N, CA and C of each residue as an Amber inpcrd file, in Angstrom:
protein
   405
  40.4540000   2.2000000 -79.1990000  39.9790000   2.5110000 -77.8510000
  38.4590000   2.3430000 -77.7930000  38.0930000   1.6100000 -76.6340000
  36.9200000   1.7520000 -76.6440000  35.9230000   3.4330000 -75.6760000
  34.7510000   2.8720000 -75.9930000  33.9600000   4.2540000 -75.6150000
  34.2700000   4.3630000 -73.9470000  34.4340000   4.1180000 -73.8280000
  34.4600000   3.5720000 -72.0550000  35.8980000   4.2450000 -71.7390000
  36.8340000   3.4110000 -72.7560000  38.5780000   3.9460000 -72.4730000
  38.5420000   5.6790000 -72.5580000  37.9620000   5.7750000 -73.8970000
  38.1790000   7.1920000 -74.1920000  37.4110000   8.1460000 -73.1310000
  36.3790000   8.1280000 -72.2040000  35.7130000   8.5880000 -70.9080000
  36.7600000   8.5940000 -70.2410000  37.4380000   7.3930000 -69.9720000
  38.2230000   7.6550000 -69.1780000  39.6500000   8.2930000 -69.2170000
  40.4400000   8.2080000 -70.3180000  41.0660000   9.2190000 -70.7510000
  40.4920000  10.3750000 -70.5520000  39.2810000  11.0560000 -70.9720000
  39.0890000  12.4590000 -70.9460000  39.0160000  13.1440000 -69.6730000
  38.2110000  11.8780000 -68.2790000  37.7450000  12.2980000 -67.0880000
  39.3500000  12.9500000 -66.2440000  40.6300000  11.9970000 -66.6500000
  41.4540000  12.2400000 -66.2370000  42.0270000  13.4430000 -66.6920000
  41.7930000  13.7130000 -67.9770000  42.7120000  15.6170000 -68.3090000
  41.8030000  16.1590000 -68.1580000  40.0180000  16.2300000 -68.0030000
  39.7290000  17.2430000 -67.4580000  39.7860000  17.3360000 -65.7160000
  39.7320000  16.1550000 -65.2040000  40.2230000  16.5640000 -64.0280000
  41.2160000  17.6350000 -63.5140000  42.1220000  17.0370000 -64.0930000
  43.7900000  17.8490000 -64.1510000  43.4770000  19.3160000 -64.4430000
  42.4280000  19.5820000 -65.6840000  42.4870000  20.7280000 -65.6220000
  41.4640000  21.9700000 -64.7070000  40.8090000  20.7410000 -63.7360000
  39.9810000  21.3830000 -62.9430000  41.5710000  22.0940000 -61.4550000
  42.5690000  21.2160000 -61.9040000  43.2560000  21.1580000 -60.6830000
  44.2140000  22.3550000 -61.0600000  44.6290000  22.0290000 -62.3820000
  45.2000000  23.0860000 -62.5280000  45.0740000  24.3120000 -63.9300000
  45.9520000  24.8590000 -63.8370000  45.3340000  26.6980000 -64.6750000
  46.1360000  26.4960000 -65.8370000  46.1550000  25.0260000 -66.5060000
  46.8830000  25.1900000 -67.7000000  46.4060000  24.8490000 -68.4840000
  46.6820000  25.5420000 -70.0060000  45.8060000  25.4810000 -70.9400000
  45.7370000  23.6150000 -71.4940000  44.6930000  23.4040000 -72.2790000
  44.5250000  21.8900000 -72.3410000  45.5390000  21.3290000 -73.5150000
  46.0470000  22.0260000 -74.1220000  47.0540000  21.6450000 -75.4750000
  48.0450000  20.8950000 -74.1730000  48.6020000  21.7400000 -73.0880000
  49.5570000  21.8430000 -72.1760000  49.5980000  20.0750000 -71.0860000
  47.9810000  20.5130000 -71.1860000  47.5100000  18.6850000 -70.2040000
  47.4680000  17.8470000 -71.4190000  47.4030000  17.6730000 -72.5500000
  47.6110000  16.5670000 -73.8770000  49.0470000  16.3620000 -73.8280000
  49.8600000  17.8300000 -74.4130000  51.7790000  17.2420000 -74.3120000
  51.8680000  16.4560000 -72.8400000  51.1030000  16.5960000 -71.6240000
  51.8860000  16.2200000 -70.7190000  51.3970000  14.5440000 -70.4230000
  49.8760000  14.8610000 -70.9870000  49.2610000  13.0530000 -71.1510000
  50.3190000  12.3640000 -71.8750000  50.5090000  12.7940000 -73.1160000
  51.6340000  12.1810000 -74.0840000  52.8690000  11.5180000 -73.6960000
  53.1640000  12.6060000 -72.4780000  55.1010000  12.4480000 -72.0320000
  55.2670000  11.2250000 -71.3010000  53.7730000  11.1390000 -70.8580000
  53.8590000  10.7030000 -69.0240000  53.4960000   9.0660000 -69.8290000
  53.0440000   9.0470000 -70.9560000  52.1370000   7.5540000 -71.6620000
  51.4570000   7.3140000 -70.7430000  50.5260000   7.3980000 -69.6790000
  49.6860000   6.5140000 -68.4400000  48.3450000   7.0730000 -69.1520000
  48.1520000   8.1310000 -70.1270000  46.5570000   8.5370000 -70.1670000
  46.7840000   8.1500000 -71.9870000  46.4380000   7.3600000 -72.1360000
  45.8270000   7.2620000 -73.7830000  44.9350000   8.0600000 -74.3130000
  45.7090000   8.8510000 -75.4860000  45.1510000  10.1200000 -76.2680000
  45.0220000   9.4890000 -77.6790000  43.6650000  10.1850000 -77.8080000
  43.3360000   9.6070000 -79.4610000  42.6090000  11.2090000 -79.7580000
  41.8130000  11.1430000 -81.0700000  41.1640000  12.2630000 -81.4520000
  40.1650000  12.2320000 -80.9900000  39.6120000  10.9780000 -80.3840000
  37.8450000  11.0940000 -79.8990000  38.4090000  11.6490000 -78.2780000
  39.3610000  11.1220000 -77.9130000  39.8860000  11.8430000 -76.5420000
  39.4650000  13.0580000 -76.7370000  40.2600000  13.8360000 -77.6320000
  41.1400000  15.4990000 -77.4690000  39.3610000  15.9960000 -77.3940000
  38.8790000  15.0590000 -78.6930000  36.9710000  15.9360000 -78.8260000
  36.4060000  15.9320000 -77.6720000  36.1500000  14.8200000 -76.9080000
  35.4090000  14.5820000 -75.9180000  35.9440000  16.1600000 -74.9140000
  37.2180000  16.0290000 -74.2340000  37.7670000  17.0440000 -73.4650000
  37.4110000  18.4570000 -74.4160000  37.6390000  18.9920000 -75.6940000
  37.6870000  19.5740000 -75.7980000  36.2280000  20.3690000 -75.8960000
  35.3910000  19.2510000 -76.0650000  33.8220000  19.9210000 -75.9490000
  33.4810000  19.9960000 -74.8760000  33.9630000  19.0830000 -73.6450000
  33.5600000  18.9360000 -72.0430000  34.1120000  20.7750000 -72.1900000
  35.2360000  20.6860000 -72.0060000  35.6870000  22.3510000 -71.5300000
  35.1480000  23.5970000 -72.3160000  34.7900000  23.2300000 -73.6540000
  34.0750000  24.2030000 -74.4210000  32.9790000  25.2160000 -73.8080000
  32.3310000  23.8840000 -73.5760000  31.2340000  24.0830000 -72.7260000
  30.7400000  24.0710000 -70.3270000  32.1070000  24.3340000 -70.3610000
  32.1440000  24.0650000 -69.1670000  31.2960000  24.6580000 -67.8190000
  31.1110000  26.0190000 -68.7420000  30.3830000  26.9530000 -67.9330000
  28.8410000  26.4670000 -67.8460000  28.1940000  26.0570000 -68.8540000
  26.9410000  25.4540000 -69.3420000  26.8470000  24.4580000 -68.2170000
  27.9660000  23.4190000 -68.1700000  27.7820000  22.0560000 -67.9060000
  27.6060000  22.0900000 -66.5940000  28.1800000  23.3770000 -65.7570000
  28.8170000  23.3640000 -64.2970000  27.1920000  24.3880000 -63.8100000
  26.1270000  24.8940000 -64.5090000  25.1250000  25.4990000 -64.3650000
  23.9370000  24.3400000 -64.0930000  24.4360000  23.2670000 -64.6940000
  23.3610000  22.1420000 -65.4130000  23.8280000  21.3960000 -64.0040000
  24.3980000  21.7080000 -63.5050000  25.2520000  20.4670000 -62.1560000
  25.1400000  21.1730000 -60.8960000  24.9770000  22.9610000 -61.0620000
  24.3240000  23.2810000 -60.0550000  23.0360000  23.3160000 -59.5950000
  21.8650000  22.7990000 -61.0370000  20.7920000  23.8530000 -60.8690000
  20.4110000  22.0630000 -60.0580000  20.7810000  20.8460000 -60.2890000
  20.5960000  19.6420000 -60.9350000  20.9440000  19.1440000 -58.8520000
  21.8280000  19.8290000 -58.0640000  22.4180000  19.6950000 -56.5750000
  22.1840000  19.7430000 -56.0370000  20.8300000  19.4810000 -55.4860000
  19.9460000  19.6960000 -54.1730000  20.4110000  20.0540000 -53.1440000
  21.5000000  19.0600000 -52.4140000  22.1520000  19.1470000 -51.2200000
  23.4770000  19.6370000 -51.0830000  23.8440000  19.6530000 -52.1840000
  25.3220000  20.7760000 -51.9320000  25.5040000  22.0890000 -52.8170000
  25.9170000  23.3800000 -52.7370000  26.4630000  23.9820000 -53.7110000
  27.4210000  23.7450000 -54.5880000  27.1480000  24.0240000 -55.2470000
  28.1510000  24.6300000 -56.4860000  29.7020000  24.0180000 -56.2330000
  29.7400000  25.6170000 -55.2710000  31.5720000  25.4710000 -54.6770000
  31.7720000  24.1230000 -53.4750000  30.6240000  23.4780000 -53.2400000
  31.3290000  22.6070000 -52.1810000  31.5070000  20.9830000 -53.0920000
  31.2220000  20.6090000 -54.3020000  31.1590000  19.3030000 -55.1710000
  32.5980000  19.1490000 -55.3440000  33.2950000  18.0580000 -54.4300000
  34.4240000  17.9330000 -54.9110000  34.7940000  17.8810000 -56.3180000
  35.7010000  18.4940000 -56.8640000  36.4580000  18.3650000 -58.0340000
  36.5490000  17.0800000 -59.0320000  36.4190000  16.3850000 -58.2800000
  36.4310000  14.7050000 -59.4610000  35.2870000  14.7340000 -59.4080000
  33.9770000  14.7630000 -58.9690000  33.0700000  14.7660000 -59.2210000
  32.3950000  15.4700000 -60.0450000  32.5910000  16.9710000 -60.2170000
  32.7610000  17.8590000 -61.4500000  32.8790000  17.4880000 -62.2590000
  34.4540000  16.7850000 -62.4620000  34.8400000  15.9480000 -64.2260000
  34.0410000  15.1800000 -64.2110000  33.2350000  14.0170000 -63.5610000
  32.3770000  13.0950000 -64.0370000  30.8490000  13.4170000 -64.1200000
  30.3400000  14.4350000 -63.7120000  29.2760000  15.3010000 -63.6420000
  29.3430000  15.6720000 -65.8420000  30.3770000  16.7810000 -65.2520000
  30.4480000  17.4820000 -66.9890000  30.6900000  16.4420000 -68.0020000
  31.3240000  15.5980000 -67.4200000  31.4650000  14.4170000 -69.2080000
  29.9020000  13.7850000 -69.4170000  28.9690000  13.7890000 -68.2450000
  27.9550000  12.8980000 -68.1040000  27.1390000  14.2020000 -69.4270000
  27.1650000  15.0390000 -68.4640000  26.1200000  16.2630000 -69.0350000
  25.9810000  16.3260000 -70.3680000  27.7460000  16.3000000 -70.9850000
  27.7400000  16.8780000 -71.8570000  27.7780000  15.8070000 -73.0570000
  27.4320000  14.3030000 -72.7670000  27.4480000  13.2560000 -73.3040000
  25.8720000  13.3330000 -73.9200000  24.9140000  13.6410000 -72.6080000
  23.4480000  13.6400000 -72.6680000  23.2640000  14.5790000 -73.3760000
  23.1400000  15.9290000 -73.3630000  22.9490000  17.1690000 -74.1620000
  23.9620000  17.6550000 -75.6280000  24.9460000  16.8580000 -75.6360000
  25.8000000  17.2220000 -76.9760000  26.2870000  15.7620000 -77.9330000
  25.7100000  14.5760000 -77.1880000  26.2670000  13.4210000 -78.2030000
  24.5300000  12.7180000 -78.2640000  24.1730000  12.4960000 -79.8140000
  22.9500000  11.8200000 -80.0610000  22.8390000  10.4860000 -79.5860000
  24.5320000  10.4460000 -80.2110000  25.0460000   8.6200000 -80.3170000
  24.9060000   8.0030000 -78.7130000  25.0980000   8.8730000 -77.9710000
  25.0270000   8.0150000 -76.3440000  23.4360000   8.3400000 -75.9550000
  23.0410000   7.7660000 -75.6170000  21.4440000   7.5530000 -74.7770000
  21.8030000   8.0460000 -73.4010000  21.0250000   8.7440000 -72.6310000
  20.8690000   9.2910000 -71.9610000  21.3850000   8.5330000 -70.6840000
  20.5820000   6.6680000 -70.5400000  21.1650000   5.6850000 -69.6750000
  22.1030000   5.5740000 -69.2800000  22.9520000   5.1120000 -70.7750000
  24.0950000   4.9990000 -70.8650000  24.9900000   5.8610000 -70.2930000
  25.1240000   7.3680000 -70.2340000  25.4770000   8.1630000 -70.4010000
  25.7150000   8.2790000 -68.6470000  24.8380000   7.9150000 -68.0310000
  24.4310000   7.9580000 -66.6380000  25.2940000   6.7780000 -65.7840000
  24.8810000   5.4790000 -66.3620000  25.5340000   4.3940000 -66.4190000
  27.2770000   4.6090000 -66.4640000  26.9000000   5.5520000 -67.2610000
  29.3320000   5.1050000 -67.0960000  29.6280000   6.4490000 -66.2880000
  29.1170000   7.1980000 -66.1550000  29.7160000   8.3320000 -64.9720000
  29.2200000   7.7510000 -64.0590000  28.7160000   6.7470000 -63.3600000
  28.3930000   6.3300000 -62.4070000  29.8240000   5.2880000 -62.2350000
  29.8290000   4.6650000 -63.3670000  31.3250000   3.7980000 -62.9800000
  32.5040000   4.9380000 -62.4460000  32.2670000   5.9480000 -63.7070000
  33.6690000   6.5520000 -63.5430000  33.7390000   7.0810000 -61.9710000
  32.8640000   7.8050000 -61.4620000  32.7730000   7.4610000 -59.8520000
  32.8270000   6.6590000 -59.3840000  32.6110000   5.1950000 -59.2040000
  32.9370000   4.1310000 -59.0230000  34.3260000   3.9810000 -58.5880000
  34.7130000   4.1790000 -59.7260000  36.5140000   4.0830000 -59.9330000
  37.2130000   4.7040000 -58.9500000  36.7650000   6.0260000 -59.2120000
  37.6620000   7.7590000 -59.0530000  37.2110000   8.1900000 -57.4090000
  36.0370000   7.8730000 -57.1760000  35.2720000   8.6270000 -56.4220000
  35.1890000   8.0470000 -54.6380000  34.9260000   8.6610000 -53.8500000
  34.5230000   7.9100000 -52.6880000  32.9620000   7.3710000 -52.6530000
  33.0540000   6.2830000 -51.7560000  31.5250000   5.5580000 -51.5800000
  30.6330000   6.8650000 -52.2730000  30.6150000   7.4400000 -50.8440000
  29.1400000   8.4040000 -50.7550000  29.4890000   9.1380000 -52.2710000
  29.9990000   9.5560000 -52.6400000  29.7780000  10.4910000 -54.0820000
  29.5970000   9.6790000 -55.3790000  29.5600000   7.9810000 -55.1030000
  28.9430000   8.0720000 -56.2990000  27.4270000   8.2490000 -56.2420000
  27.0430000   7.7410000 -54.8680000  25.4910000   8.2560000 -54.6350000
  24.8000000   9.6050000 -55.1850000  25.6860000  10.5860000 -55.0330000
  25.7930000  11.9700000 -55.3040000  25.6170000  11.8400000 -56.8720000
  26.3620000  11.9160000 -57.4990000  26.5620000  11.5030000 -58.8490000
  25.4360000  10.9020000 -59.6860000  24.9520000   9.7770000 -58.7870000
  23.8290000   9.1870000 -59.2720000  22.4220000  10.2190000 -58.9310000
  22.5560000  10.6360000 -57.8760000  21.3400000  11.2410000 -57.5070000
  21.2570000  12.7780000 -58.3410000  22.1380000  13.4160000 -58.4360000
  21.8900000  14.4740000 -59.6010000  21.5290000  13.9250000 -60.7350000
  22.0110000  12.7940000 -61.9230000  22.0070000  12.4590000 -62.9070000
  20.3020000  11.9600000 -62.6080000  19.9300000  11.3300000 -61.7940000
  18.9430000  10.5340000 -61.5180000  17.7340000  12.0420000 -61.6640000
  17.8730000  13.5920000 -60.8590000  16.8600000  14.3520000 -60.8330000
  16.6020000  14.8820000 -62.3460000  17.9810000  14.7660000 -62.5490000
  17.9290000  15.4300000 -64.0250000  17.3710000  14.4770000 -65.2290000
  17.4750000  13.1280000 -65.2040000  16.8480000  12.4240000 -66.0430000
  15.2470000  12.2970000 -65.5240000  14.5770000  12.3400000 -64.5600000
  13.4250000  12.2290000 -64.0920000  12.6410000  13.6590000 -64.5220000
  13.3190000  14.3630000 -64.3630000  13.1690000  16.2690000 -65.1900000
  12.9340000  15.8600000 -66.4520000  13.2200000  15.0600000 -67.6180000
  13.2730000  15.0900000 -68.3890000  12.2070000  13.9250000 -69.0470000
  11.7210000  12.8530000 -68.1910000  10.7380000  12.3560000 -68.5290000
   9.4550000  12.9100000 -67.9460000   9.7110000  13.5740000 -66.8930000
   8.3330000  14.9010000 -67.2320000   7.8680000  16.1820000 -67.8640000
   8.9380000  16.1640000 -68.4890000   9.2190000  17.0050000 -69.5800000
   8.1180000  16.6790000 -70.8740000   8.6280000  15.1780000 -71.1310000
   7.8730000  14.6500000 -72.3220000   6.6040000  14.1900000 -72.0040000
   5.9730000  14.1770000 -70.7630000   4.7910000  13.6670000 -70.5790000
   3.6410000  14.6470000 -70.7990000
């Protein structure tokens, strides 16, 4: 699988589990049954650190939201928000760009027009935060 596949595998069970109240072992047997979501071990990691850390990620996506709260960010946007976050702040191996770059697809994909704008424009304050950070 490539890096790209496995994003997208993960965006889809954490979606699911934004949708629903079941534990994630529960959204893997059911990825498995259904074969449409390809599960590997970099999958289960990716999801399982996105949700580890979910509370973190969903703080980092509010503080990061200029124009909407919290509770109003549709739900798929969430999953591609937290995989972004938690790509930038918990994986060395992805660059920050990059990182920005494919949750922007995965909205692309998943998302309506206007939210990948959204998507981009949080990722965009939060990376601009961070090169004035280092200056």
């Amino acid at each position: 699988m490539t890096r790209r596949d496995i994003r997208d595998s993960a965006f889809k069970i954490i979606y699911e589990s934004l949708l629903r109240n079941d534990p994630v072992e529960e959204l893997f047997e059911m990825a498995e049954e259904i074969e449409e979501i390809p599960l590997n071990d970099d999958v289960r990691e990716l999801v399982n650190g996105v949700l580890e850390k979910s509370s973190e990620l969903d703080d980092m996506i509010a503080k990061y939201s200029k124009k909407r709260a919290f509770s109003r960010i549709a739900k798929i946007n969430i999953a591609v928000l937290r995989i972004a976050f938690y790509e930038i702040l918990y994986n060395d191996k992805i660059p920050t760009n990059a990182a920005v770059h494919e949750a922007v697809l995965l909205a692309q994909n998943y998302s309506y027009k206007e939210d990948v704008s959204f998507v981009n424009g949080i990722l965009g304050v939060y990376t601009r935060s961070l090169e004035s950070e280092e200056n």
